[in-house]
């Protein structure tokens, strides 16, 4: 059964950040840059769980801001995922956060949320959508690529503010809209 997508409302504010963003790392993307093009290979690593700290947001304020939106995905009435969107400074839609409940992964929930983001961005006549993820979140990277996103940038230093010895790389994905 495909997920049902619902926008943030006064009646569902309590769903914001109720999904645990933990994911299993078993692979990483190894980046290669040449002639202005980024490519990658996928390499195995010793498995571990990863969880990033979440920023606290005032979800009620999002209700009053036409340039921000939150959507929830439900499968058979259960909260399965959420996506936070905003119009970014460069006039792209920015996926600030997307997360799918572990038991609803690989069932089309993430794709449905991204399709909703595409509709939202098109409705605002934005030229595209961008997001940032990490080279250790291979499942998410594969989803973005499958949905038509292009890996267009990276930052080797971004996560060293949290963990000085990390080798995590921030990846910037873009989807151009017609």
PDB file of C-alpha atoms in Angstrom:
ATOM      1  CA  UNK A   1       0.000   0.000   0.000  1.00  0.00           C
ATOM      2  CA  UNK A   2       1.473   3.387  -0.976  1.00  0.00           C
ATOM      3  CA  UNK A   3       1.930   5.923   1.805  1.00  0.00           C
ATOM      4  CA  UNK A   4      -0.529   8.722   2.380  1.00  0.00           C
ATOM      5  CA  UNK A   5       1.155  12.130   2.509  1.00  0.00           C
ATOM      6  CA  UNK A   6      -0.234  14.881   4.736  1.00  0.00           C
ATOM      7  CA  UNK A   7       1.036  18.434   5.285  1.00  0.00           C
ATOM      8  CA  UNK A   8       1.775  19.889   8.684  1.00  0.00           C
ATOM      9  CA  UNK A   9      -1.335  21.174  10.437  1.00  0.00           C
ATOM     10  CA  UNK A  10      -2.275  22.389  13.894  1.00  0.00           C
ATOM     11  CA  UNK A  11      -3.649  18.909  14.554  1.00  0.00           C
ATOM     12  CA  UNK A  12      -0.478  16.998  13.748  1.00  0.00           C
ATOM     13  CA  UNK A  13       2.308  19.175  15.183  1.00  0.00           C
ATOM     14  CA  UNK A  14       3.078  16.396  17.664  1.00  0.00           C
ATOM     15  CA  UNK A  15       4.442  14.184  14.857  1.00  0.00           C
ATOM     16  CA  UNK A  16       7.427  16.449  14.159  1.00  0.00           C
ATOM     17  CA  UNK A  17      10.697  14.615  14.895  1.00  0.00           C
ATOM     18  CA  UNK A  18       8.960  11.542  16.295  1.00  0.00           C
ATOM     19  CA  UNK A  19      10.922   9.215  14.010  1.00  0.00           C
ATOM     20  CA  UNK A  20      14.306   7.945  15.134  1.00  0.00           C
ATOM     21  CA  UNK A  21      16.817   9.000  12.434  1.00  0.00           C
ATOM     22  CA  UNK A  22      19.214   6.123  13.122  1.00  0.00           C
ATOM     23  CA  UNK A  23      20.590   4.224  10.149  1.00  0.00           C
ATOM     24  CA  UNK A  24      22.935   1.319   9.640  1.00  0.00           C
ATOM     25  CA  UNK A  25      26.284   2.042   7.988  1.00  0.00           C
ATOM     26  CA  UNK A  26      27.814  -0.859   6.094  1.00  0.00           C
ATOM     27  CA  UNK A  27      29.145   1.022   3.052  1.00  0.00           C
ATOM     28  CA  UNK A  28      30.557   4.438   2.219  1.00  0.00           C
ATOM     29  CA  UNK A  29      30.878   6.377  -0.988  1.00  0.00           C
ATOM     30  CA  UNK A  30      34.486   6.983  -2.026  1.00  0.00           C
ATOM     31  CA  UNK A  31      34.519  10.141  -4.100  1.00  0.00           C
ATOM     32  CA  UNK A  32      36.504  10.887  -7.216  1.00  0.00           C
ATOM     33  CA  UNK A  33      36.655  14.334  -8.823  1.00  0.00           C
ATOM     34  CA  UNK A  34      38.092  14.940 -12.243  1.00  0.00           C
ATOM     35  CA  UNK A  35      37.497  17.653 -14.841  1.00  0.00           C
ATOM     36  CA  UNK A  36      34.737  19.184 -12.746  1.00  0.00           C
ATOM     37  CA  UNK A  37      32.808  15.901 -12.466  1.00  0.00           C
ATOM     38  CA  UNK A  38      32.186  13.943  -9.273  1.00  0.00           C
ATOM     39  CA  UNK A  39      31.876  10.178  -9.349  1.00  0.00           C
ATOM     40  CA  UNK A  40      32.070   7.550  -6.660  1.00  0.00           C
ATOM     41  CA  UNK A  41      32.598   3.913  -5.867  1.00  0.00           C
ATOM     42  CA  UNK A  42      30.984   2.123  -2.944  1.00  0.00           C
ATOM     43  CA  UNK A  43      33.277   0.475  -0.402  1.00  0.00           C
ATOM     44  CA  UNK A  44      32.384  -1.770   2.556  1.00  0.00           C
ATOM     45  CA  UNK A  45      33.162  -0.701   6.139  1.00  0.00           C
ATOM     46  CA  UNK A  46      32.783  -2.377   9.515  1.00  0.00           C
ATOM     47  CA  UNK A  47      29.040  -2.034  10.300  1.00  0.00           C
ATOM     48  CA  UNK A  48      27.847   0.521  12.841  1.00  0.00           C
ATOM     49  CA  UNK A  49      24.747   2.579  13.631  1.00  0.00           C
ATOM     50  CA  UNK A  50      24.703   6.316  12.972  1.00  0.00           C
ATOM     51  CA  UNK A  51      22.449   8.948  14.504  1.00  0.00           C
ATOM     52  CA  UNK A  52      22.852  12.689  14.035  1.00  0.00           C
ATOM     53  CA  UNK A  53      21.608  15.162  16.650  1.00  0.00           C
ATOM     54  CA  UNK A  54      18.395  16.889  15.679  1.00  0.00           C
ATOM     55  CA  UNK A  55      17.847  20.591  15.822  1.00  0.00           C
ATOM     56  CA  UNK A  56      14.810  21.669  17.788  1.00  0.00           C
ATOM     57  CA  UNK A  57      12.347  23.545  15.620  1.00  0.00           C
ATOM     58  CA  UNK A  58       9.265  25.565  16.383  1.00  0.00           C
ATOM     59  CA  UNK A  59       6.913  23.592  14.156  1.00  0.00           C
ATOM     60  CA  UNK A  60       4.022  25.952  14.889  1.00  0.00           C
ATOM     61  CA  UNK A  61       6.023  28.772  13.274  1.00  0.00           C
ATOM     62  CA  UNK A  62       6.299  26.643  10.129  1.00  0.00           C
ATOM     63  CA  UNK A  63       2.501  26.749   9.839  1.00  0.00           C
ATOM     64  CA  UNK A  64       2.659  30.508   9.318  1.00  0.00           C
ATOM     65  CA  UNK A  65       5.560  30.562   6.834  1.00  0.00           C
ATOM     66  CA  UNK A  66       4.686  30.026   3.166  1.00  0.00           C
ATOM     67  CA  UNK A  67       8.357  29.313   2.404  1.00  0.00           C
ATOM     68  CA  UNK A  68       8.561  26.311   4.755  1.00  0.00           C
ATOM     69  CA  UNK A  69       6.583  23.085   4.851  1.00  0.00           C
ATOM     70  CA  UNK A  70       6.594  19.753   6.612  1.00  0.00           C
ATOM     71  CA  UNK A  71       4.965  16.644   5.195  1.00  0.00           C
ATOM     72  CA  UNK A  72       4.293  13.358   6.953  1.00  0.00           C
ATOM     73  CA  UNK A  73       3.955   9.934   5.355  1.00  0.00           C
ATOM     74  CA  UNK A  74       1.539   7.433   6.845  1.00  0.00           C
ATOM     75  CA  UNK A  75       1.267   3.734   6.026  1.00  0.00           C
ATOM     76  CA  UNK A  76      -1.962   2.129   7.182  1.00  0.00           C
ATOM     77  CA  UNK A  77      -2.421   4.971   9.664  1.00  0.00           C
ATOM     78  CA  UNK A  78       1.067   4.718  11.184  1.00  0.00           C
ATOM     79  CA  UNK A  79       3.609   7.519  10.961  1.00  0.00           C
ATOM     80  CA  UNK A  80       6.196   6.259   8.482  1.00  0.00           C
ATOM     81  CA  UNK A  81       8.224   9.329   7.514  1.00  0.00           C
ATOM     82  CA  UNK A  82       8.626  13.086   7.404  1.00  0.00           C
ATOM     83  CA  UNK A  83      10.282  15.695   5.229  1.00  0.00           C
ATOM     84  CA  UNK A  84      11.095  19.311   6.129  1.00  0.00           C
ATOM     85  CA  UNK A  85      11.313  21.741   3.217  1.00  0.00           C
ATOM     86  CA  UNK A  86      12.144  25.388   2.849  1.00  0.00           C
ATOM     87  CA  UNK A  87      12.958  27.900   0.166  1.00  0.00           C
ATOM     88  CA  UNK A  88      16.709  28.281   0.483  1.00  0.00           C
ATOM     89  CA  UNK A  89      18.724  31.487   0.018  1.00  0.00           C
ATOM     90  CA  UNK A  90      19.630  30.435  -3.556  1.00  0.00           C
ATOM     91  CA  UNK A  91      15.951  30.030  -4.534  1.00  0.00           C
ATOM     92  CA  UNK A  92      16.134  26.234  -4.547  1.00  0.00           C
ATOM     93  CA  UNK A  93      13.844  24.124  -2.424  1.00  0.00           C
ATOM     94  CA  UNK A  94      16.007  22.715   0.363  1.00  0.00           C
ATOM     95  CA  UNK A  95      15.262  19.382   1.994  1.00  0.00           C
ATOM     96  CA  UNK A  96      16.321  20.238   5.510  1.00  0.00           C
ATOM     97  CA  UNK A  97      15.494  16.791   6.826  1.00  0.00           C
ATOM     98  CA  UNK A  98      13.992  13.580   5.502  1.00  0.00           C
ATOM     99  CA  UNK A  99      13.617  10.495   7.633  1.00  0.00           C
ATOM    100  CA  UNK A 100      11.742   7.223   7.283  1.00  0.00           C
ATOM    101  CA  UNK A 101      10.887   4.929  10.177  1.00  0.00           C
ATOM    102  CA  UNK A 102      13.166   1.887  10.010  1.00  0.00           C
ATOM    103  CA  UNK A 103      10.390  -0.654   9.396  1.00  0.00           C
ATOM    104  CA  UNK A 104       8.999   1.419   6.486  1.00  0.00           C
ATOM    105  CA  UNK A 105      12.281   1.768   4.596  1.00  0.00           C
ATOM    106  CA  UNK A 106      12.633   0.273   1.106  1.00  0.00           C
ATOM    107  CA  UNK A 107       8.843   0.408   0.682  1.00  0.00           C
ATOM    108  CA  UNK A 108       8.547   3.648  -1.328  1.00  0.00           C
ATOM    109  CA  UNK A 109       8.023   5.986   1.623  1.00  0.00           C
ATOM    110  CA  UNK A 110      11.128   8.089   0.973  1.00  0.00           C
ATOM    111  CA  UNK A 111      10.328   8.283  -2.743  1.00  0.00           C
ATOM    112  CA  UNK A 112       6.775   9.423  -1.968  1.00  0.00           C
ATOM    113  CA  UNK A 113       8.105  12.181   0.303  1.00  0.00           C
ATOM    114  CA  UNK A 114      10.548  13.333  -2.375  1.00  0.00           C
ATOM    115  CA  UNK A 115       7.753  13.350  -4.975  1.00  0.00           C
ATOM    116  CA  UNK A 116       5.787  15.578  -2.596  1.00  0.00           C
ATOM    117  CA  UNK A 117       8.820  17.864  -2.327  1.00  0.00           C
ATOM    118  CA  UNK A 118       8.958  18.057  -6.129  1.00  0.00           C
ATOM    119  CA  UNK A 119       5.285  19.060  -6.246  1.00  0.00           C
ATOM    120  CA  UNK A 120       5.850  21.678  -3.549  1.00  0.00           C
ATOM    121  CA  UNK A 121       8.880  23.139  -5.343  1.00  0.00           C
ATOM    122  CA  UNK A 122       7.075  23.201  -8.687  1.00  0.00           C
ATOM    123  CA  UNK A 123       4.113  24.914  -7.070  1.00  0.00           C
ATOM    124  CA  UNK A 124       6.492  27.628  -5.918  1.00  0.00           C
ATOM    125  CA  UNK A 125       8.123  27.805  -9.380  1.00  0.00           C
ATOM    126  CA  UNK A 126      11.557  26.996  -7.950  1.00  0.00           C
ATOM    127  CA  UNK A 127      14.291  25.836 -10.345  1.00  0.00           C
ATOM    128  CA  UNK A 128      15.142  22.735  -8.353  1.00  0.00           C
ATOM    129  CA  UNK A 129      15.679  20.965  -5.070  1.00  0.00           C
ATOM    130  CA  UNK A 130      18.875  20.489  -3.099  1.00  0.00           C
ATOM    131  CA  UNK A 131      19.893  18.575   0.009  1.00  0.00           C
ATOM    132  CA  UNK A 132      22.943  17.554   1.966  1.00  0.00           C
ATOM    133  CA  UNK A 133      23.662  14.074   3.235  1.00  0.00           C
ATOM    134  CA  UNK A 134      26.762  12.085   4.113  1.00  0.00           C
ATOM    135  CA  UNK A 135      28.938   9.616   2.258  1.00  0.00           C
ATOM    136  CA  UNK A 136      28.126   6.987   4.911  1.00  0.00           C
ATOM    137  CA  UNK A 137      24.359   7.149   4.182  1.00  0.00           C
ATOM    138  CA  UNK A 138      24.573   5.038   1.031  1.00  0.00           C
ATOM    139  CA  UNK A 139      20.914   3.959   1.045  1.00  0.00           C
ATOM    140  CA  UNK A 140      19.814   7.606   1.025  1.00  0.00           C
ATOM    141  CA  UNK A 141      22.325   8.478  -1.708  1.00  0.00           C
ATOM    142  CA  UNK A 142      21.025   5.643  -3.867  1.00  0.00           C
ATOM    143  CA  UNK A 143      17.463   6.888  -3.374  1.00  0.00           C
ATOM    144  CA  UNK A 144      18.382  10.447  -4.363  1.00  0.00           C
ATOM    145  CA  UNK A 145      20.181   9.212  -7.450  1.00  0.00           C
ATOM    146  CA  UNK A 146      17.226   6.991  -8.376  1.00  0.00           C
ATOM    147  CA  UNK A 147      14.933  10.031  -8.019  1.00  0.00           C
ATOM    148  CA  UNK A 148      17.056  11.983 -10.514  1.00  0.00           C
ATOM    149  CA  UNK A 149      19.317  13.972  -8.189  1.00  0.00           C
ATOM    150  CA  UNK A 150      22.875  14.731  -9.288  1.00  0.00           C
ATOM    151  CA  UNK A 151      25.829  14.671  -6.908  1.00  0.00           C
ATOM    152  CA  UNK A 152      27.198  18.164  -7.478  1.00  0.00           C
ATOM    153  CA  UNK A 153      29.399  19.010  -4.512  1.00  0.00           C
ATOM    154  CA  UNK A 154      31.070  17.802  -1.348  1.00  0.00           C
ATOM    155  CA  UNK A 155      32.705  19.134   1.816  1.00  0.00           C
ATOM    156  CA  UNK A 156      35.341  17.081   3.643  1.00  0.00           C
ATOM    157  CA  UNK A 157      35.455  19.388   6.687  1.00  0.00           C
ATOM    158  CA  UNK A 158      31.783  19.973   7.590  1.00  0.00           C
ATOM    159  CA  UNK A 159      31.438  17.188  10.165  1.00  0.00           C
ATOM    160  CA  UNK A 160      34.826  17.751  11.784  1.00  0.00           C
ATOM    161  CA  UNK A 161      33.267  20.442  13.960  1.00  0.00           C
ATOM    162  CA  UNK A 162      31.323  17.640  15.654  1.00  0.00           C
ATOM    163  CA  UNK A 163      34.049  14.982  15.524  1.00  0.00           C
ATOM    164  CA  UNK A 164      37.554  16.268  14.653  1.00  0.00           C
ATOM    165  CA  UNK A 165      38.820  12.862  13.527  1.00  0.00           C
ATOM    166  CA  UNK A 166      35.848  11.895  11.340  1.00  0.00           C
ATOM    167  CA  UNK A 167      36.293  11.007   7.712  1.00  0.00           C
ATOM    168  CA  UNK A 168      32.620  11.675   6.895  1.00  0.00           C
ATOM    169  CA  UNK A 169      32.075  13.763   3.812  1.00  0.00           C
ATOM    170  CA  UNK A 170      29.056  16.024   3.305  1.00  0.00           C
ATOM    171  CA  UNK A 171      27.475  15.442  -0.104  1.00  0.00           C
ATOM    172  CA  UNK A 172      25.328  17.995  -1.932  1.00  0.00           C
ATOM    173  CA  UNK A 173      22.674  16.595  -4.251  1.00  0.00           C
ATOM    174  CA  UNK A 174      20.624  18.674  -6.726  1.00  0.00           C
ATOM    175  CA  UNK A 175      17.507  17.948  -8.743  1.00  0.00           C
ATOM    176  CA  UNK A 176      16.786  20.362 -11.577  1.00  0.00           C
ATOM    177  CA  UNK A 177      13.104  20.904 -12.298  1.00  0.00           C
ATOM    178  CA  UNK A 178      11.640  21.666 -15.715  1.00  0.00           C
TER     179      UNK A 178
END
